Short mmCIF file of C-alpha atoms in Angstrom, two decimals:
data_model
loop_
_atom_site.label_atom_id
_atom_site.label_comp_id
_atom_site.label_asym_id
_atom_site.label_seq_id
_atom_site.Cartn_x
_atom_site.Cartn_y
_atom_site.Cartn_z
CA MET A 108 19.78 3.40 157.97
CA ASP A 109 20.57 4.89 154.10
CA TYR A 110 17.80 6.88 152.54
CA GLN A 111 17.35 4.12 149.64
CA ARG A 112 16.21 1.61 151.99
CA LYS A 113 14.00 3.76 154.20
CA LYS A 114 12.11 4.86 150.97
CA LYS A 115 11.57 1.02 149.97
CA LEU A 116 10.16 0.40 153.31
CA THR A 117 7.86 3.34 153.63
CA TYR A 118 6.54 2.51 150.15
CA PHE A 119 6.14 -1.14 151.16
CA THR A 120 4.33 0.17 154.08
CA ILE A 121 2.01 2.59 152.28
CA GLY A 122 1.17 -0.46 150.12
CA LEU A 123 0.21 -2.26 153.03
CA ILE A 124 -2.16 0.20 154.33
CA PHE A 125 -4.12 0.22 151.08
CA LEU A 126 -4.41 -3.60 150.96
CA PHE A 127 -5.60 -4.12 154.21
CA SER A 128 -8.59 -1.13 153.05
CA GLY A 129 -9.37 -3.31 150.54
CA VAL A 130 -9.57 -6.64 152.48
CA GLU A 131 -11.62 -4.82 154.98
CA TYR A 132 -13.96 -3.88 152.20
CA ALA A 133 -14.10 -7.42 150.67
CA VAL A 134 -14.30 -9.04 154.10
CA ILE A 135 -17.03 -6.94 155.63
CA LEU A 136 -19.16 -6.38 152.63
CA PRO A 137 -20.40 -9.86 151.86
CA THR A 138 -21.71 -10.51 155.25
CA ILE A 139 -23.14 -7.20 156.51
CA TRP A 140 -26.23 -7.30 155.48
CA ARG A 141 -26.85 -11.18 157.14
CA TYR A 142 -25.04 -9.83 160.34
CA LEU A 143 -27.58 -7.06 160.70
CA GLN A 144 -30.21 -9.16 159.94
CA THR A 145 -29.43 -11.51 163.16
CA LEU A 146 -29.45 -8.12 165.23
CA GLU A 147 -33.00 -7.41 164.07
CA ALA A 148 -32.48 -4.70 161.76
CA ASP A 149 -34.29 -2.95 159.33
CA PRO A 150 -33.40 -2.87 155.64
CA TYR A 151 -32.49 0.45 155.27
CA PHE A 152 -29.83 -0.07 158.10
CA LEU A 153 -27.77 -1.56 155.57
CA GLY A 154 -27.74 1.32 153.62
CA LEU A 155 -26.96 3.26 156.63
CA ALA A 156 -24.22 1.38 157.73
CA LEU A 157 -22.42 1.74 154.32
CA SER A 158 -23.06 5.41 154.01
CA ALA A 159 -21.86 5.80 157.66
CA PHE A 160 -18.27 4.59 156.40
CA SER A 161 -18.10 6.78 153.65
CA LEU A 162 -19.39 9.85 155.60
CA SER A 163 -16.95 9.74 158.47
CA GLY A 164 -14.24 9.12 155.98
CA LEU A 165 -15.54 12.33 153.90
CA LEU A 166 -15.44 14.67 156.88
CA SER A 167 -12.02 13.05 158.17
CA GLY A 168 -10.34 13.55 154.77
CA PRO A 169 -9.55 17.07 154.60
CA LEU A 170 -8.85 17.39 158.39
CA PHE A 171 -6.24 14.98 158.39
CA GLY A 172 -4.93 16.43 155.02
CA TYR A 173 -4.91 20.25 156.84
CA TRP A 174 -2.96 18.49 159.72
CA SER A 175 -0.40 16.80 157.34
CA ASP A 176 -0.11 19.96 155.55
CA ARG A 177 0.71 22.03 158.80
CA THR A 178 3.29 19.68 160.48
CA ARG A 179 4.87 18.07 157.00
CA THR A 180 4.61 14.92 158.52
CA THR A 181 2.23 11.68 158.08
CA LYS A 182 3.69 9.02 160.65
CA LYS A 183 1.79 10.22 163.65
CA ILE A 184 -1.15 10.64 161.50
CA ILE A 185 -1.46 7.38 160.21
CA LEU A 186 -0.89 5.74 163.94
CA PHE A 187 -3.73 8.06 165.08
CA SER A 188 -6.08 7.11 162.27
CA ASN A 189 -5.40 3.57 162.50
CA LEU A 190 -6.77 3.79 166.02
CA PHE A 191 -10.16 4.32 164.79
CA GLU A 192 -9.94 1.22 162.52
CA ILE A 193 -8.81 -1.18 165.61
CA ILE A 194 -11.69 0.50 167.63
CA GLY A 195 -14.09 0.46 165.03
CA ASN A 196 -13.47 -3.21 164.05
CA PHE A 197 -13.48 -4.13 167.45
CA MET A 198 -16.79 -2.67 167.66
CA TYR A 199 -17.90 -4.89 164.83
CA PHE A 200 -16.70 -7.65 166.37
CA MET A 201 -18.76 -7.26 169.48
CA GLY A 202 -22.00 -6.42 167.63
CA TYR A 203 -24.36 -6.46 170.85
CA SER A 204 -26.78 -4.44 168.73
CA LYS A 205 -27.83 -2.69 165.29
CA TRP A 206 -26.63 0.70 166.73
CA LEU A 207 -23.23 -0.59 167.85
CA LEU A 208 -22.67 -1.82 164.55
CA LEU A 209 -23.62 1.43 162.71
CA SER A 210 -21.66 3.24 165.10
CA SER A 211 -18.47 0.84 164.17
CA ARG A 212 -18.96 1.68 160.82
CA LEU A 213 -18.82 5.15 161.62
CA VAL A 214 -15.61 5.27 163.85
CA ALA A 215 -13.66 2.71 161.28
CA GLY A 216 -14.46 5.44 158.50
CA ILE A 217 -12.61 8.14 160.50
CA GLY A 218 -9.58 6.01 159.85
CA THR A 219 -9.69 6.25 156.07
CA GLY A 220 -9.05 10.13 156.18
CA ALA A 221 -5.47 9.34 156.48
CA GLY A 222 -5.55 8.49 152.37
CA SER A 223 -5.56 11.96 152.11
CA SER A 224 -2.28 12.81 153.90
CA ILE A 225 -0.55 9.88 152.30
CA PHE A 226 -1.68 11.31 148.65
CA GLY A 227 -0.33 14.36 149.83
CA PHE A 228 2.82 12.88 151.27
CA LEU A 229 3.32 11.09 147.80
CA SER A 230 2.85 14.07 145.87
CA ARG A 231 5.29 15.93 147.76
CA SER A 232 8.10 12.90 147.81
CA THR A 233 8.08 12.14 144.19
CA ALA A 234 9.19 13.96 140.97
CA SER A 235 6.05 14.69 138.66
CA GLU A 236 6.91 12.71 135.94
CA ASP A 237 6.77 9.66 138.20
CA ARG A 238 3.44 10.77 139.99
CA ALA A 239 1.22 8.59 138.16
CA THR A 240 3.51 5.58 138.25
CA VAL A 241 3.16 5.55 142.18
CA PHE A 242 -0.27 6.19 142.42
CA ALA A 243 -0.88 3.38 139.80
CA ALA A 244 1.02 1.00 142.01
CA VAL A 245 -0.88 2.06 145.31
CA MET A 246 -4.02 1.65 143.76
CA VAL A 247 -3.46 -1.60 142.63
CA CYS A 248 -2.48 -2.53 146.18
CA ARG A 249 -6.04 -1.88 147.23
CA GLN A 250 -7.48 -3.76 144.17
CA ALA A 251 -5.22 -7.00 145.29
CA GLY A 252 -7.16 -6.33 148.91
CA LEU A 253 -10.28 -6.37 147.34
CA LEU A 254 -9.31 -9.14 145.38
CA ILE A 255 -7.97 -11.69 147.97
CA GLY A 256 -10.45 -10.61 150.74
CA PRO A 257 -12.89 -12.69 149.52
CA ALA A 258 -10.74 -15.59 149.94
CA PHE A 259 -10.46 -15.02 153.79
CA ASN A 260 -14.16 -15.40 153.86
CA ILE A 261 -13.65 -18.71 153.19
CA PHE A 262 -11.90 -19.81 156.06
CA LEU A 263 -13.83 -16.72 158.18
CA ARG A 264 -17.27 -18.48 157.78
CA LEU A 265 -16.02 -21.81 159.14
CA CYS A 266 -15.56 -19.93 162.58
CA ASP A 267 -17.91 -21.06 165.59
CA PHE A 268 -16.23 -20.64 169.15
CA HIS A 269 -16.15 -18.12 172.35
CA LEU A 270 -13.74 -15.74 173.10
CA GLY A 271 -14.33 -14.76 176.47
CA PRO A 272 -17.82 -13.15 176.68
CA PHE A 273 -17.63 -12.53 172.99
CA VAL A 274 -19.21 -15.33 170.10
CA VAL A 275 -16.70 -15.67 166.96
CA ASN A 276 -18.98 -16.62 164.14
CA LYS A 277 -18.76 -16.30 160.84
CA TYR A 278 -20.78 -12.86 161.21
CA THR A 279 -18.21 -11.31 164.00
CA ALA A 280 -15.03 -13.06 162.72
CA PRO A 281 -14.75 -10.29 160.29
CA GLY A 282 -14.61 -7.68 162.40
CA LEU A 283 -12.03 -9.63 164.76
CA PHE A 284 -10.08 -10.71 161.99
CA MET A 285 -9.86 -6.97 161.06
CA PHE A 286 -8.76 -5.62 164.01
CA LEU A 287 -5.71 -7.97 164.53
CA LEU A 288 -4.60 -6.71 160.95
CA TRP A 289 -4.72 -2.77 161.39
CA ILE A 290 -2.61 -3.88 165.14
CA LEU A 291 0.10 -5.69 162.98
CA LEU A 292 -0.24 -2.59 160.43
CA GLN A 293 0.37 -0.49 163.37
CA LEU A 294 3.54 -1.95 164.13
CA ALA A 295 4.65 -2.12 160.74
CA VAL A 296 4.38 1.86 160.56
CA VAL A 297 6.19 2.37 163.90
CA PHE A 298 9.20 0.22 162.37
CA MET A 299 9.30 0.25 158.63
CA TYR A 300 7.48 4.13 157.83
CA TRP A 301 9.61 7.24 157.97
CA ASP A 302 8.33 10.58 156.90
CA LEU A 303 10.86 11.11 153.81
CA PRO A 304 11.64 14.70 152.97
CA PRO A 305 9.53 16.53 150.30
CA MET A 306 10.86 17.25 147.13
CA GLU A 307 10.97 20.78 147.90
CA ARG A 308 13.30 20.46 150.67
CA ARG A 309 15.83 17.80 148.69
CA MET A 310 15.61 20.89 146.49
CA THR A 311 16.69 22.95 149.02
CA TYR A 312 19.46 20.73 149.66
CA CYS A 313 20.72 20.91 146.43
CA SER A 314 20.63 24.89 146.81
CA SER A 315 22.40 24.99 150.11
CA LYS A 316 25.13 22.75 148.81
CA ASN A 317 25.52 24.90 145.68
CA ASN A 318 26.12 27.45 148.03
CA GLY A 319 28.64 25.39 150.24
CA GLU A 320 26.63 24.69 153.14
CA GLU A 321 26.43 22.24 155.23
CA ASN A 322 23.89 19.01 154.84
CA VAL A 323 21.63 19.31 157.59
CA HIS A 324 18.89 16.84 156.62
CA GLY A 325 20.68 13.77 158.09
CA PHE A 326 20.49 11.89 154.63
CA ASP A 327 23.72 10.63 152.99
CA GLU A 328 24.54 13.38 150.55
CA ASP A 329 25.09 10.64 147.22
CA GLU A 330 21.60 9.26 148.00
CA VAL A 331 19.83 12.33 148.32
CA GLU A 332 21.21 13.69 145.00
CA GLU A 333 19.93 10.84 143.27
CA GLU A 334 16.53 11.54 144.17
CA VAL A 335 16.32 15.14 143.15
CA ARG A 336 15.08 15.67 139.88
CA PRO A 337 13.01 18.99 138.25
CA LEU A 338 9.14 18.58 139.20
CA ILE A 339 8.10 19.89 135.85
CA THR A 340 10.24 18.95 132.89
CA SER A 341 7.80 19.40 130.18
CA GLN A 342 7.92 21.81 127.03
CA GLU A 343 4.80 23.02 127.93
CA PHE A 344 6.42 24.61 131.08
CA VAL A 345 8.88 26.09 128.97
CA ALA A 346 6.56 27.80 126.53
CA SER A 347 4.55 28.72 129.29
CA TYR A 348 6.96 31.18 131.29
CA SER A 349 9.68 31.46 129.15
CA SER A 350 9.04 35.44 129.01
CA VAL A 351 9.76 35.22 132.89
CA MET A 352 13.13 32.43 132.61
CA THR A 353 14.71 32.70 129.78
CA SER A 354 17.37 35.11 130.92
CA SER A 355 18.02 33.17 134.23
CA LEU A 356 18.18 29.58 132.42
CA SER A 357 20.48 30.74 129.86
CA LYS A 358 23.27 30.69 132.33
CA SER A 359 25.08 27.85 132.43
CA ALA A 360 26.04 27.45 136.18
CA VAL A 361 24.03 28.46 139.42
CA SER A 362 25.30 31.13 141.95
CA ASN A 363 23.56 33.00 144.67
CA ASN A 364 23.50 35.94 142.40
CA SER A 365 21.47 33.59 139.54
CA LEU A 366 19.19 32.08 142.39
CA ASN A 367 18.17 35.64 143.96
CA HIS A 368 17.26 36.90 140.46
CA ILE A 369 15.43 33.83 139.73
CA HIS A 370 13.44 34.19 142.64
CA SER A 371 13.22 38.01 142.19
CA SER A 372 11.69 37.52 138.42
CA LEU A 373 9.24 35.10 139.78
CA GLU A 374 8.17 37.44 142.82
CA SER A 375 7.47 40.04 140.11
CA HIS A 376 5.66 37.82 137.59
CA VAL A 377 3.49 36.95 140.26
CA ALA A 378 2.68 40.44 141.57
CA THR A 379 1.43 41.37 137.98
CA PRO A 380 -2.29 42.09 137.93
CA SER A 381 -3.09 39.12 135.35
CA HIS A 382 -1.25 36.46 137.84
CA GLU A 383 -2.93 37.46 141.30
CA LEU A 384 -4.70 34.34 140.99
CA HIS A 385 -1.75 32.34 141.37
CA ARG A 386 -0.49 34.38 144.15
CA SER A 387 -3.81 33.25 146.02
CA PHE A 388 -2.28 29.56 145.68
CA ARG A 389 0.04 30.35 148.59
CA ASN A 390 -2.58 30.48 150.93
CA SER A 391 -3.41 26.98 151.77
CA SER A 392 -6.98 27.39 153.04
CA SER A 393 -7.87 29.67 149.82
CA CYS A 394 -10.77 28.54 147.72
CA GLN A 395 -9.82 30.28 144.70
CA GLU A 396 -7.82 27.03 143.88
CA PHE A 397 -10.64 24.85 143.71
CA LEU A 398 -12.61 27.32 141.42
CA ARG A 399 -9.71 26.66 138.78
CA GLU A 400 -11.09 25.21 135.44
CA ASN A 401 -8.86 22.51 135.32
CA VAL A 402 -9.34 21.43 138.98
CA VAL A 403 -13.01 21.72 138.77
CA VAL A 404 -12.73 19.28 136.03
CA LEU A 405 -10.47 16.92 138.18
CA LEU A 406 -12.92 16.98 140.89
CA VAL A 407 -15.91 16.15 138.67
CA ALA A 408 -14.18 13.66 136.99
CA GLN A 409 -13.52 12.07 140.53
CA PHE A 410 -17.40 12.47 141.40
CA ILE A 411 -18.83 10.40 138.32
CA THR A 412 -16.14 8.07 138.21
CA LEU A 413 -16.77 6.58 141.61
CA PHE A 414 -20.38 7.60 141.64
CA ASN A 415 -20.76 5.25 138.25
CA GLN A 416 -18.72 2.59 139.75
CA THR A 417 -20.94 2.19 143.16
CA VAL A 418 -23.99 2.46 140.80
CA LEU A 419 -22.84 -0.39 139.09
CA GLU A 420 -21.62 -2.02 142.27
CA THR A 421 -25.16 -1.87 143.44
CA MET A 422 -27.44 -2.83 140.31
CA VAL A 423 -24.76 -5.66 139.33
CA THR A 424 -26.31 -8.34 141.46
CA PRO A 425 -29.66 -7.73 141.25
CA LEU A 426 -29.07 -7.93 137.64
CA THR A 427 -27.29 -11.21 137.91
CA GLN A 428 -30.36 -12.72 140.08
CA LYS A 429 -33.06 -11.80 137.90
CA TYR A 430 -31.57 -12.54 134.35
CA PHE A 431 -29.01 -15.58 135.37
CA ASN A 432 -29.95 -16.79 138.71
CA PHE A 433 -26.78 -16.32 140.04
CA LYS A 434 -25.89 -16.99 143.66
CA GLU A 435 -23.11 -16.38 146.18
CA LEU A 436 -20.45 -18.86 144.43
CA GLU A 437 -21.37 -17.20 140.80
CA ASN A 438 -21.56 -13.61 142.06
CA SER A 439 -17.91 -14.07 144.04
CA VAL A 440 -15.98 -15.75 140.86
CA MET A 441 -17.72 -12.69 138.78
CA TYR A 442 -16.17 -10.22 141.32
CA CYS A 443 -12.67 -12.00 141.65
CA LEU A 444 -12.51 -11.82 137.61
CA GLY A 445 -13.34 -8.38 138.03
CA GLY A 446 -10.83 -7.74 140.33
CA VAL A 447 -8.26 -9.46 138.16
CA VAL A 448 -9.18 -7.18 134.74
CA VAL A 449 -8.92 -3.93 137.30
CA ILE A 450 -5.35 -4.76 138.58
CA ALA A 451 -4.53 -5.88 134.90
CA GLY A 452 -5.68 -2.52 133.94
CA PHE A 453 -3.91 -0.69 136.58
CA LEU A 454 -0.56 -2.20 135.58
CA PHE A 455 -1.23 -1.49 132.24
CA VAL A 456 -1.77 2.00 132.93
CA ARG A 457 1.42 2.06 135.17
CA TRP A 458 3.18 1.16 132.19
CA LEU A 459 1.30 3.66 129.51
CA SER A 460 1.88 6.94 131.96
CA GLN A 461 5.45 6.52 131.67
CA HIS A 462 5.08 7.08 127.72
CA VAL A 463 1.94 9.40 127.39
CA ALA A 464 1.13 12.35 129.48
CA GLU A 465 -1.70 11.49 131.85
CA ARG A 466 -4.29 13.61 130.16
CA VAL A 467 -4.12 11.48 127.23
CA VAL A 468 -4.66 8.29 129.71
CA LEU A 469 -7.82 10.32 130.93
CA ALA A 470 -9.16 10.79 127.57
CA ILE A 471 -8.40 7.04 126.91
CA GLY A 472 -10.45 6.05 130.04
CA LEU A 473 -13.33 8.47 129.84
CA THR A 474 -13.75 7.22 126.03
CA ILE A 475 -14.07 3.47 127.14
CA CYS A 476 -16.62 4.89 130.22
CA ASN A 477 -18.54 6.80 127.81
CA ILE A 478 -18.46 3.13 125.22
CA SER A 479 -19.26 0.88 128.35
CA CYS A 480 -22.37 3.20 129.60
CA ILE A 481 -23.91 3.64 126.13
CA TRP A 482 -23.77 -0.20 125.80
CA CYS A 483 -25.30 -1.23 129.05
CA LEU A 484 -27.92 1.59 128.24
CA ILE A 485 -28.67 -0.26 124.97
CA PHE A 486 -28.56 -4.48 126.05
CA LEU A 487 -28.56 -4.46 129.80
CA ALA A 488 -31.21 -2.00 130.20
CA ASN A 489 -33.47 -4.18 128.50
CA PRO A 490 -31.41 -7.47 127.59
CA LEU A 491 -31.99 -9.26 124.08
CA GLY A 492 -32.02 -12.92 122.81
CA GLY A 493 -31.62 -16.03 124.81
CA PHE A 494 -29.31 -16.83 127.98
CA SER A 495 -26.22 -16.91 125.94
CA TRP A 496 -26.53 -13.78 124.28
CA GLN A 497 -27.86 -11.88 127.58
CA LEU A 498 -24.76 -13.25 129.24
CA THR A 499 -22.70 -12.04 126.95
CA GLU A 500 -24.01 -8.66 126.68
CA PHE A 501 -23.59 -8.43 130.22
CA ILE A 502 -19.82 -9.67 130.46
CA ILE A 503 -18.96 -6.92 127.44
CA GLY A 504 -20.46 -4.20 129.33
CA VAL A 505 -19.19 -5.21 132.85
CA PHE A 506 -15.73 -5.70 131.16
CA LEU A 507 -15.43 -2.06 129.49
CA GLN A 508 -16.70 -0.39 132.87
CA VAL A 509 -14.28 -2.15 134.82
CA LEU A 510 -11.71 -1.72 132.33
CA GLY A 511 -11.87 2.06 131.85
CA LEU A 512 -11.83 2.73 135.69
CA PRO A 513 -8.23 2.50 136.34
CA PHE A 514 -7.48 4.78 133.69
CA VAL A 515 -9.77 7.58 134.65
CA ALA A 516 -8.41 6.90 138.61
CA VAL A 517 -4.99 7.19 137.74
CA ALA A 518 -4.55 9.89 135.60
CA GLN A 519 -6.88 12.28 137.54
CA VAL A 520 -5.19 11.79 141.01
CA SER A 521 -1.71 12.44 139.39
CA LEU A 522 -3.18 15.46 137.48
CA PHE A 523 -4.85 16.87 140.38
CA SER A 524 -1.41 16.53 142.18
CA LYS A 525 -0.13 18.81 139.85
CA VAL A 526 -2.69 21.50 139.53
CA THR A 527 -3.12 22.16 143.11
CA SER A 528 -0.64 23.79 145.28
CA GLU A 529 2.56 21.63 146.22
CA ARG A 530 2.33 23.25 149.83
CA SER A 531 -1.15 21.93 150.92
CA GLN A 532 -1.31 18.78 148.80
CA GLY A 533 -2.91 16.91 151.84
CA PHE A 534 -5.60 19.08 152.40
CA SER A 535 -6.29 19.26 148.47
CA GLN A 536 -6.01 15.77 148.17
CA GLY A 537 -8.50 15.51 151.60
CA VAL A 538 -10.72 17.44 149.40
CA ARG A 539 -10.84 15.16 146.46
CA ARG A 540 -11.16 12.27 148.69
CA SER A 541 -14.42 13.89 150.03
CA VAL A 542 -16.02 14.52 146.83
CA GLY A 543 -15.32 10.87 145.96
CA GLY A 544 -16.63 10.05 149.38
CA LEU A 545 -20.12 11.81 148.72
CA ALA A 546 -19.91 9.51 145.12
CA THR A 547 -20.11 6.78 147.26
CA ILE A 548 -22.94 7.72 149.51
CA LEU A 549 -25.25 9.07 146.31
CA GLY A 550 -24.36 5.88 143.92
CA PRO A 551 -25.86 3.35 146.07
CA LEU A 552 -28.77 5.47 146.84
CA TRP A 553 -29.12 6.03 143.30
CA ALA A 554 -28.89 2.74 142.34
CA GLY A 555 -30.99 1.06 144.73
CA GLY A 556 -33.79 3.29 144.03
CA LEU A 557 -33.80 2.43 140.23
CA THR A 558 -33.56 -1.42 140.16
CA GLU A 559 -36.64 -1.49 138.14
CA HIS A 560 -36.37 1.59 136.36
CA MET A 561 -32.64 0.82 133.92
CA TYR A 562 -33.19 3.49 131.49
CA VAL A 563 -33.54 6.17 134.36
CA MET A 564 -30.76 4.61 135.69
CA MET A 565 -28.46 3.96 133.11
CA GLY A 566 -29.47 7.28 131.19
CA ALA A 567 -27.91 9.26 134.42
CA MET A 568 -24.63 7.55 134.09
CA VAL A 569 -24.62 8.17 130.44
CA THR A 570 -25.47 11.90 130.93
CA LEU A 571 -22.88 12.52 133.61
CA LEU A 572 -20.16 10.65 131.27
CA VAL A 573 -21.01 13.04 128.57
CA MET A 574 -20.86 16.02 130.17
CA LEU A 575 -17.52 15.21 131.62
CA THR A 576 -16.14 14.26 128.09
CA ILE A 577 -17.54 17.87 127.09
CA MET A 578 -15.85 19.29 129.83
CA LEU A 579 -12.57 17.44 129.56
CA ALA A 580 -12.57 18.60 125.84
CA PHE A 581 -12.54 22.58 126.36
CA SER A 582 -10.06 22.15 129.21
CA TYR A 583 -7.85 19.40 127.93
CA LYS A 584 -4.91 21.85 127.25
CA ARG A 585 -5.34 23.33 130.98
CA LEU A 586 -4.60 20.20 132.69
CA VAL A 587 -1.02 20.27 132.90
CA GLU A 588 -1.09 24.03 134.09
CA PRO A 589 1.89 24.30 137.15
CA THR A 590 1.02 26.42 140.20
CA VAL A 591 3.32 28.95 141.59
CA GLU A 592 4.89 26.51 143.85
CA HIS A 593 5.78 23.78 141.36
CA MET A 594 7.41 26.84 138.93
CA GLU A 595 9.42 27.53 142.02
CA SER A 596 10.72 24.43 142.96
CA SER A 597 11.06 23.26 139.23
CA HIS A 598 14.47 25.26 138.64
CA ILE A 599 15.84 25.45 142.25
CA CYS A 600 18.64 22.86 141.07
CA THR A 601 18.84 23.46 137.67
#
């Protein structure tokens, strides 16, 4: 099978993984509380079950990421992690007790850790200028799952039969449904997923070809050549490193001597005292990398974005019940419309990222989020006017909040892949996802305890966003600084 076909099938399978993860969230979340009530669980068990899923994903993400960095493979990691999803959802389907249900979400959450390996794989196998587009497409798949997930519940709620010793009803059916979906996904990964060569490997192939060596990677030469692009092509790179690379890049043809000269120039540049920090990036376990200013800003953006999102998701249902008397149908329609807005936002960001820099997209998203939170603080904490005016205030606030999410989400994950080491993308993406997992745990806890104190809840969200905006303003120019690994691989095939 040719390389291009393998690439398309692999990306399609990745889309299915994120689609199914969105479906799982949308299928289980609406019914889990009533499911727990049938098992005589206390109200706090709902928070425990939701947090358990995020907690196990938070812990497993860096481990799976580190595993993929060491082996440079993701297929067997995905197959292994999907086993936890299969087992966890079957435990959810069994549902003998509230403790088994809690354990099921803990086990299933481990499977989400493979996302860090997938993002690391995408970072290594895509060109820098294409990365935001690819990440946006992947995120659209998860949002599509969140959108179509509630539709499955329309059919699952009609289930009422026995399957051997197990009862299949509207509460246990989501677990059985996801159990079957994850088995199908296992088959898709086995037959449709390939560990594509990373960008640096394709660069090595290009270098080998220039030196007259044979192709040892097993891919068609013409197809591999089509995939080879510089990782960093911006003028900012040239300006930052012109003092080092000018003499090497001025040559019109690349020979063994010129390649060695580039390599030696890089080594001597990294060895200088003023660049000791860059040398530490070669060690994938180094904590120095995550203490860099641009990395910290992006991690903070990840945390605050997901924290505010989960706070909004937690508070929106009590608000609609209190002021508009919304029930299940109205809330389902509201979530569906919100999903449409988010998907449209991701598609727009996918197009926009091809025309402007990711940091510009991030700035636009933060501006929208700031406007949204200030609007909610003014109008939703204490709604004014009659029913129609209050509903208008609510719609505008929620619309702005979900509109800003795609801008920030895509920009920060794309930028994060560029300012962290290329050789440890799996672990780095695992750290990023763990920070997001911490936010999804703390967000509902914060909102759940302050539904009657909206000024405090919304005030904290506004404060966090203002803090992030200030951090972005001071770090704006440093959000595109490449690492040494980026710099080396960028000019191998020049």
